[in-house]
Coordinates of C-alpha atoms and ligand atoms in Angstrom, one line a residue:
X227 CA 113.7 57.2 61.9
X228 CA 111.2 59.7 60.7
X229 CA 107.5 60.1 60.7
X230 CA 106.1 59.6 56.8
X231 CA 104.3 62.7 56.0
X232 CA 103.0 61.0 52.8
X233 CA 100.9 58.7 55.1
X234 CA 99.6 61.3 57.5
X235 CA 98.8 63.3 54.1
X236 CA 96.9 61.0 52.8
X237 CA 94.6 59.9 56.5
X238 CA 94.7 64.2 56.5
X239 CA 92.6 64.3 53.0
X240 CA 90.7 60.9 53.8
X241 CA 89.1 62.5 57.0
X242 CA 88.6 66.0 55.5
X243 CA 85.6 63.9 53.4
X244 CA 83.4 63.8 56.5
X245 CA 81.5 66.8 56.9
X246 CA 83.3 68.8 54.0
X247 CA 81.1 71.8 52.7
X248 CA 81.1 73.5 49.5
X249 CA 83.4 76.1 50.6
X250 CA 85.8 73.8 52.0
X251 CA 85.4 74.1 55.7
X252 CA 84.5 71.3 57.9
X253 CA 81.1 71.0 60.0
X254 CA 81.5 67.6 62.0
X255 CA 79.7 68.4 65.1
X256 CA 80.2 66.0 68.0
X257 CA 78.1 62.7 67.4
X258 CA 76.7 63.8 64.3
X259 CA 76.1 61.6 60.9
X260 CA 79.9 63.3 59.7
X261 CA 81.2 62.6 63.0
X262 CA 80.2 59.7 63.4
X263 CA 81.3 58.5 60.2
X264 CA 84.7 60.0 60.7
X265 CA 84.9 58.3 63.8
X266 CA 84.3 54.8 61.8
X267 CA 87.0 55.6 59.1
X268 CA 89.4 56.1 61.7
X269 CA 88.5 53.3 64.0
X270 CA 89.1 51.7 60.9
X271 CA 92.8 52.9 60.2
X272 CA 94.0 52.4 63.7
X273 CA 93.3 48.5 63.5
X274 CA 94.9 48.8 59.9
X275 CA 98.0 50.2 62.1
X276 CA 97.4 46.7 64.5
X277 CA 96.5 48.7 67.1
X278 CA 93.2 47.4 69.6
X279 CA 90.7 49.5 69.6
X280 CA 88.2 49.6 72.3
X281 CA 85.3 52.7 73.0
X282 CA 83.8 54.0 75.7
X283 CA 80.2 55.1 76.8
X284 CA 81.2 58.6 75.7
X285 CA 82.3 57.4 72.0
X286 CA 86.0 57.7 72.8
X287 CA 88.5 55.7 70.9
X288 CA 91.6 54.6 72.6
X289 CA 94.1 52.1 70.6
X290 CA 96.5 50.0 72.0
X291 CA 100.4 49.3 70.9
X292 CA 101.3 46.9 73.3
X293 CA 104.2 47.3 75.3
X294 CA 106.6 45.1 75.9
X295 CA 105.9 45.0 80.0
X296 CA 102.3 44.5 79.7
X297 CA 101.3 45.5 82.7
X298 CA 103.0 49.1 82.6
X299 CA 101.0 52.2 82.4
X300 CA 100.8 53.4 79.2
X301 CA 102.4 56.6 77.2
X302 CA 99.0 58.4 75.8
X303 CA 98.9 60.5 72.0
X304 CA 95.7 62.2 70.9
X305 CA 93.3 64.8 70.5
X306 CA 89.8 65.3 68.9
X307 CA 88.1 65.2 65.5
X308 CA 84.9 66.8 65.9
X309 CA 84.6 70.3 65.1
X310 CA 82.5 73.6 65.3
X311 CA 80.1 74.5 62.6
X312 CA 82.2 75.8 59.7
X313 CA 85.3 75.2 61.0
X314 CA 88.4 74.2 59.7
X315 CA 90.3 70.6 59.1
X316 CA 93.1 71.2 61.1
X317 CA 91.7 72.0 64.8
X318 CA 92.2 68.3 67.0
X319 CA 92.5 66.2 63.8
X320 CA 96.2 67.0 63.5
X321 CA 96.8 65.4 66.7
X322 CA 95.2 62.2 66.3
X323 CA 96.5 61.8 63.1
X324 CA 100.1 62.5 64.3
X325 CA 99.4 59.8 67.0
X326 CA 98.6 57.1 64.8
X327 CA 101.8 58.0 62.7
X328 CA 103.9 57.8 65.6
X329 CA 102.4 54.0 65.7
X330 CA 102.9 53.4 62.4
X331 CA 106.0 54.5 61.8
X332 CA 107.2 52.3 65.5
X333 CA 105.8 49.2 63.5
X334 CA 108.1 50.0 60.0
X335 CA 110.7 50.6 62.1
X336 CA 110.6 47.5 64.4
X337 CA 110.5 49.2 67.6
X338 CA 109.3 47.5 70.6
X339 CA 109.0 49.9 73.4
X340 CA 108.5 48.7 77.6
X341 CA 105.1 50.7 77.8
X342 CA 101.9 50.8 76.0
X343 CA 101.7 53.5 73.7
X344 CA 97.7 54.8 72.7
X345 CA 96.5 56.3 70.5
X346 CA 93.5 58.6 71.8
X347 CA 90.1 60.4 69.8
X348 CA 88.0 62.3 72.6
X349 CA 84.8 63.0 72.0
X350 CA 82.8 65.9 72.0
X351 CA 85.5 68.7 72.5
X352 CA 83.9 71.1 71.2
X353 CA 81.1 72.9 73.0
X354 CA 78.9 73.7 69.8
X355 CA 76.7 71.1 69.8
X356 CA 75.4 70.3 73.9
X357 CA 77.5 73.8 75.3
X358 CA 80.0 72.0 77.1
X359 CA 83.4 71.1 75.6
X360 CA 85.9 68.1 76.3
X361 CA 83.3 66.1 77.6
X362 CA 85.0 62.5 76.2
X363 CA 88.4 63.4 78.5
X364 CA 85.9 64.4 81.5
X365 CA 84.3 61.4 81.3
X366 CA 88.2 59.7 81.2
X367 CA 89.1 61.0 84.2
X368 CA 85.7 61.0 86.1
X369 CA 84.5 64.4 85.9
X370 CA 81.6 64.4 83.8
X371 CA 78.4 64.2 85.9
X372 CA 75.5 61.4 85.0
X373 CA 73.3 64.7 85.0
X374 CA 74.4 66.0 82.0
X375 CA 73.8 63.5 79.5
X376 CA 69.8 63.8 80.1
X377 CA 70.1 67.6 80.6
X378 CA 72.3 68.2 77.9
X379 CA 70.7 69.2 74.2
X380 CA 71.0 70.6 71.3
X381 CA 69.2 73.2 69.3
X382 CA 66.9 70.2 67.8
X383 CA 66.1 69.1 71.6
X384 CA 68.0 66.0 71.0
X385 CA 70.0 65.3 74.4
X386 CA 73.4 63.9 74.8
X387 CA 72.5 60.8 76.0
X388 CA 69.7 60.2 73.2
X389 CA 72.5 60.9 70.0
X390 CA 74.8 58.8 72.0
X391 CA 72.5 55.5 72.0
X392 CA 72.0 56.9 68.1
X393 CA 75.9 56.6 67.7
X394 CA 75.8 53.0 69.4
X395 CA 77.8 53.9 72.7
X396 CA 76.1 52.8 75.9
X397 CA 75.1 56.3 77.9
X398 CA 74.4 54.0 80.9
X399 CA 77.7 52.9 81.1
X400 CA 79.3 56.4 81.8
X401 CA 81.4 55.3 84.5
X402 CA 83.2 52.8 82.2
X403 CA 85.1 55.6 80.6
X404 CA 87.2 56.5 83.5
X405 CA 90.8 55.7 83.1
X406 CA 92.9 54.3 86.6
X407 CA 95.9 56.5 87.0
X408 CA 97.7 53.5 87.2
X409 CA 96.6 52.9 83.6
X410 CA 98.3 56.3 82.2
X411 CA 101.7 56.9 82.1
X412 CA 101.9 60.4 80.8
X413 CA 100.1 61.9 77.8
X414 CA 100.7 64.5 74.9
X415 CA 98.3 66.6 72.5
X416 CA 99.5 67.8 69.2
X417 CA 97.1 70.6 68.2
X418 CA 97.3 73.8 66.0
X419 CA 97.9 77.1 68.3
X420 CA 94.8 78.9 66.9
X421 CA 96.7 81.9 67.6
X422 CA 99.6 84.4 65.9
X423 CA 102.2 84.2 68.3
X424 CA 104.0 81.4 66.5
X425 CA 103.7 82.1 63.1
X426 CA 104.4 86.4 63.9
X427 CA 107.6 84.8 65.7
X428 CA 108.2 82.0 62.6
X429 CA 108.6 79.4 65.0
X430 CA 107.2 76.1 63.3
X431 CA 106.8 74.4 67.0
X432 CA 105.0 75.4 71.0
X433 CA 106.0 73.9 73.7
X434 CA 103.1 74.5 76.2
X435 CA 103.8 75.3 79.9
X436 CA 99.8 76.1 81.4
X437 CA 96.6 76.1 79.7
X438 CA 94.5 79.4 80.7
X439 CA 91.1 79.2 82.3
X440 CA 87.9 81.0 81.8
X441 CA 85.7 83.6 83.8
X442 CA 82.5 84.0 82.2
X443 CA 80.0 86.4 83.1
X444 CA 76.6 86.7 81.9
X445 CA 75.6 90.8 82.6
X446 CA 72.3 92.1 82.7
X447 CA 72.1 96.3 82.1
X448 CA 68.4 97.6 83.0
X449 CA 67.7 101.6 82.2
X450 CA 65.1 102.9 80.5
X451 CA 63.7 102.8 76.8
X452 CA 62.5 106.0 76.0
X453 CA 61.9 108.0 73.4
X454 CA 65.1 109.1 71.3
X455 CA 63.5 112.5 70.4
X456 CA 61.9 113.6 73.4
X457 CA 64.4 112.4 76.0
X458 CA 67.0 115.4 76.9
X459 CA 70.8 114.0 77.1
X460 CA 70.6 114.3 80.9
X461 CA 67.5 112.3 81.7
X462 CA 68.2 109.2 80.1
X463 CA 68.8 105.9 81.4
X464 CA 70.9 104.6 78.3
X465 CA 71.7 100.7 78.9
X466 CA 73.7 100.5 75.9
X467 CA 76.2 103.8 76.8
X468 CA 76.4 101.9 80.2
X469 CA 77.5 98.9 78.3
X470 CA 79.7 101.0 76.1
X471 CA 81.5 101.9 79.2
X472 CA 81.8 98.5 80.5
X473 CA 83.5 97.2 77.4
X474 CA 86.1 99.3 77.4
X475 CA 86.7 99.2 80.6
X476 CA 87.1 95.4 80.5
X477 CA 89.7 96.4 77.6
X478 CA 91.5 98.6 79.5
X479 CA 91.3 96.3 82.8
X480 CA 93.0 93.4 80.9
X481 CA 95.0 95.5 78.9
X482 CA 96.7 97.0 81.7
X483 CA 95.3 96.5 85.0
X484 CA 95.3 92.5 85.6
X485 CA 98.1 90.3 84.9
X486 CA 100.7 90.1 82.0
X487 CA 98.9 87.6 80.1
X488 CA 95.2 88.3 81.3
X489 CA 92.8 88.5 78.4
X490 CA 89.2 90.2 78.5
X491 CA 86.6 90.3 75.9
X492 CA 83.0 91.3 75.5
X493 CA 81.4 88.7 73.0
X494 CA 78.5 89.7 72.5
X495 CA 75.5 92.4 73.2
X496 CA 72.2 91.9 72.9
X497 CA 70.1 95.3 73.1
X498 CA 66.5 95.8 73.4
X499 CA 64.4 97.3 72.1
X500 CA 67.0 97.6 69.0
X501 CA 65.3 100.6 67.5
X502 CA 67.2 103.6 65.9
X503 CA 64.6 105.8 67.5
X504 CA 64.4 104.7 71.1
X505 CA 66.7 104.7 73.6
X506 CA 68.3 101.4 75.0
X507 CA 66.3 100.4 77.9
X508 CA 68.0 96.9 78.1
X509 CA 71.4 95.3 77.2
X510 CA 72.4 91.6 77.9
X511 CA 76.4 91.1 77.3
X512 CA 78.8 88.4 77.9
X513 CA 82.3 88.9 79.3
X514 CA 84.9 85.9 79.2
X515 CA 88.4 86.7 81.1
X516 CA 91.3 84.3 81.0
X517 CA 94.7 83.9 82.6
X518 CA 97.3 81.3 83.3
X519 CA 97.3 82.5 86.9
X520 CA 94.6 82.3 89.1
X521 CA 95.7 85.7 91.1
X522 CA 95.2 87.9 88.2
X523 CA 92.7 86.6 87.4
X524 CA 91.0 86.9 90.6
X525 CA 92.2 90.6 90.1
X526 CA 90.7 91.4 87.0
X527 CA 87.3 89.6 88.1
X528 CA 87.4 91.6 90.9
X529 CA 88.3 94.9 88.8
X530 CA 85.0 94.4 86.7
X531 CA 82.7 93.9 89.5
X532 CA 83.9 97.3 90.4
X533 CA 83.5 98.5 87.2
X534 CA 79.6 97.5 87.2
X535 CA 79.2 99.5 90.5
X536 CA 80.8 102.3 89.3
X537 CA 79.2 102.3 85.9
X538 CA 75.7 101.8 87.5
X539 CA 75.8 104.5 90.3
X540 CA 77.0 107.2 87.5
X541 CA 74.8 106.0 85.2
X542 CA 72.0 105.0 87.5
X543 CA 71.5 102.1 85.8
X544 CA 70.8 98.2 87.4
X545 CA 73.7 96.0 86.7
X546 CA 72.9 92.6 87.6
X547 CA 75.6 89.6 87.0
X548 CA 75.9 86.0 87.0
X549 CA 79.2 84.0 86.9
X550 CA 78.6 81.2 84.0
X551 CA 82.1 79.4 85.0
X552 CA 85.2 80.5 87.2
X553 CA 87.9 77.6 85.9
X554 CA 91.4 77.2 87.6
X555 CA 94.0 77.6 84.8
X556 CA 96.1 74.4 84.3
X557 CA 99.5 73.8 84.3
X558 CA 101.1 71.2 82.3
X559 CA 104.2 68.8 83.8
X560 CA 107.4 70.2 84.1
X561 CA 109.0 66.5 83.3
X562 CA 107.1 66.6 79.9
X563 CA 108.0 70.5 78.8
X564 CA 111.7 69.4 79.9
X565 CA 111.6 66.3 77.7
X566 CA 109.9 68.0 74.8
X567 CA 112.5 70.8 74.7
X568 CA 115.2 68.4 75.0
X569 CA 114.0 66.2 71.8
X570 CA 113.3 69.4 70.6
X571 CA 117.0 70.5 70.9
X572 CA 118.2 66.9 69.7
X573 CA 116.5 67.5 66.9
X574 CA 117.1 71.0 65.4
X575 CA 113.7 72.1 65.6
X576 CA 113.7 75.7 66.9
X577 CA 111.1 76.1 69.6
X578 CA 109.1 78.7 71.6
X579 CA 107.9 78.1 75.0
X580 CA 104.4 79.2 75.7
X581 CA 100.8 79.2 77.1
X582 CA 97.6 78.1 75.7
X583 CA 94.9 80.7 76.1
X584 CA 92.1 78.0 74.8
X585 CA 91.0 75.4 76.5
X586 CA 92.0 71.7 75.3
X587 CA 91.1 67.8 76.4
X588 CA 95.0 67.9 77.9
X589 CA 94.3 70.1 80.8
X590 CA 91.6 67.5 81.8
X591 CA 94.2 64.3 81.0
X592 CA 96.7 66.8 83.1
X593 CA 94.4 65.9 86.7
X594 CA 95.2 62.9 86.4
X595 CA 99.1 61.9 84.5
X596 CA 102.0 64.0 83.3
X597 CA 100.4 66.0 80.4
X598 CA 102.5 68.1 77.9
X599 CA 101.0 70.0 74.4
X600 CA 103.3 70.9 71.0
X601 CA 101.8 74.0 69.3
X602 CA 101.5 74.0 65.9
X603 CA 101.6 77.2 63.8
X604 CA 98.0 78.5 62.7
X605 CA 98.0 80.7 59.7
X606 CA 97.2 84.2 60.6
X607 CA 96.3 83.0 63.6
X608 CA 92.7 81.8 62.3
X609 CA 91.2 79.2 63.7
X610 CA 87.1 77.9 64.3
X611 CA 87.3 79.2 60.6
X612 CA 87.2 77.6 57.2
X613 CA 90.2 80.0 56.5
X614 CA 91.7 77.8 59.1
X615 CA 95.2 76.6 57.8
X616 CA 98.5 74.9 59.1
X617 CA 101.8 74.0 56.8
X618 CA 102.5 70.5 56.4
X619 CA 106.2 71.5 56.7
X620 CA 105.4 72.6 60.3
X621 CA 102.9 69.5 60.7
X622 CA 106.4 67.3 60.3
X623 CA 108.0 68.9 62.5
X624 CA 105.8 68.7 65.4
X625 CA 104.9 65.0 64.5
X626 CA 108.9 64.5 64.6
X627 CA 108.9 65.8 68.0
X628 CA 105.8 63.6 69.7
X629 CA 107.3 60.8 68.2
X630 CA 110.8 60.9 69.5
X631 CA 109.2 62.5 72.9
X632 CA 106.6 59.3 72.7
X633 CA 108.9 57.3 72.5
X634 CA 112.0 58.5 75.3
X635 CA 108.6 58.2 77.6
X636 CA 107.3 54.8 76.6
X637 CA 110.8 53.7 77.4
X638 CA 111.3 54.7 80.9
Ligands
ZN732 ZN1 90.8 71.5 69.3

């Protein structure tokens, strides 16, 4: 029994119409026209694949195979179709489109199984359009407050709640979406690794152990603007030098300092004034640390809060700081990585074991049910990209995996 990659081919150049621009990326932000539309089309195709689709306050889509035990919790497939602006086709799609070709290819095949199996579309994964991402799986397992859907908006001023009545989903209703545990027996997200570890390694598959979590700071550096001229090298107050030295230092901190797999960047630097001829009086910068473990990351936080000390009593400069979000990093179930590397044995596909350093809608499902991820490969690592691209080749492969792991678990 095998997966048609003809059919998911087809569903894969069907949903690549919504949102398509001229120079062939995707823009399909969450609750948009494009997403919106998308989300028809493929409530559409899972009742063509006799699943029973039902949809939440938050827009998600969750299709039902029945199992054969009706009342046993059910074995959960899915992922996300929005995407950023200008992104790619692959990100989230691939794994709801997998799903549904798991179901499909249970029906040709005759295959009854003792649970449920669902097919899942979260909403709103993406952060781009109302700043905060997976909001359909928070709102699955209870975690997304009431608050946010009036506070919530986009760059137009439209708030969450308002394009959600727009998209016909009752905002009102928000506690609707949550999912009992008892309903869920375990779930698994197929997604591209929007990294180069796969592909550098030529590994066509990622089993996922822990999904990292976030540190974000939002740093304010105050010197003085003066005149670039006039001001000798020893009287200035340069903000931006200061923030030259913090940058690096986060480099060098999460280089070599922190944990194996700690990551630190500096995203962004706003300077003011932003003349050639004056000094930097002001710089505003963003720092974003992650880490499968919560100790070094703890470390490295705690590194660059020394670092701002440091950097502002040499420099005499005021550093001010303020923690955005401080995440715990998420690990996935042991039971699902050992049954995905066993099917993954079974079935000659080579394998590399491995963490996600972005965050996805299974490390929410993960609260609350055995949650595993498959890694796809991601063409030079792009992704959030129109140059985002994954190999249909490697597509099968992974698709062959969730459905043999689908189905060991909707059995048991
Ligand atoms: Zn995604």
């Amino acid at each position: 029994m095998n997966s048609s990659l003809e059919r998911f081919q087809k569903d894969f150049k069907a949903l690549k119409q919504f949102g398509l621009l001229e120079n062939g990326g995707a823009t399909r932000l969450a609750f948009s026209q494009e997403d919106l539309a998308a989300k028809a089309w493929l409530k559409q195709a899972m009742e063509a694949a006799g699943l029973e689709v039902s949809q939440d306050a938050l827009g998600n889509f969750r299709g039902k195979r029945p199992g054969l035990e009706k009342n046993l919790a059910c074995v959960m497939l899915g992922s996300h179709i929005d995407t950023v602006p200008e992104g790619g086709h692959f990100d989230g799609t691939i794994g709801v489109l997998a799903a549904l070709e798991v179901v499909r290819t249970l029906n040709d095949n005759n295959i009854q199984t003792r649970r449920p199996i669902e097919v899942v579309n979260f909403s709103a994964e993406e952060s781009s359009r109302f700043g905060l991402a997976t909001m359909g799986s928070k709102a699955m397992i209870g975690k997304l407050n009431p608050s946010v859907l009036k506070d919530l908006a986009d760059k137009n001023g439209i708030s969450l709640y308002e394009a959600l009545e727009k998209g016909g989903y009752p905002p009102d209703a928000l506690e609707s979406a949550k999912i009992g545990r008892d309903e869920i027996h375990s779930f698994i997200e197929m997604h591209i690794e929007q990294g180069p570890v796969l592909e550098n390694k030529n590994i066509p598959v990622g089993i996922v152990t822990s999904i990292a979590a976030p540190t974000r700071f939002k740093v304010s550096i105050l010197g003085r603007a003066d005149h670039s001229g006039n001001t000798p090298m020893d009287m200035r107050r340069d903000a931006l030098t200061g923030a030259g030295e913090i940058l690096l230092g986060v480099e060098q901190i999460a280089s070599c300092e922190a944990g194996k797999k700690t990551v630190g960047t500096v995203g962004y630097l706003y300077v003011t004034p932003g003349a050639m001829n004056v000094v930097p009086g002001q710089v505003e910068m963003g720092i974003d640390i992650r880490d499968v473990s919560m100790a070094d990351k703890d470390r490295a936080v705690k590194k660059v809060k020394e670092l701002f000390a440091k950097i502002s009593a040499k420099r005499n400069l005021k550093i001010t700081h303020e923690i955005l979000c401080n995440d715990k990093p998420v690990a996935l179930s042991d039971k699902i990585i050992n049954t995905l590397k066993d099917t993954a044995q079974e079935l000659n596909i080579p394998y590399w074991v491995m963490p996600s350093g972005a965050g996805h809608d299974a490390m929410n499902m993960a609260k609350i049910t055995d949650t595993g991820m498959i890694f796809i490969p991601s063409r030079d690592g792009i992704s959030h990209n129109i140059a985002e691209f994954t190999r249909m080749e490697d597509i099968r492969k992974g698709m062959d995996l969730l459905l043999k792991t689908a189905l060991k678990l909707a059995q048991e």
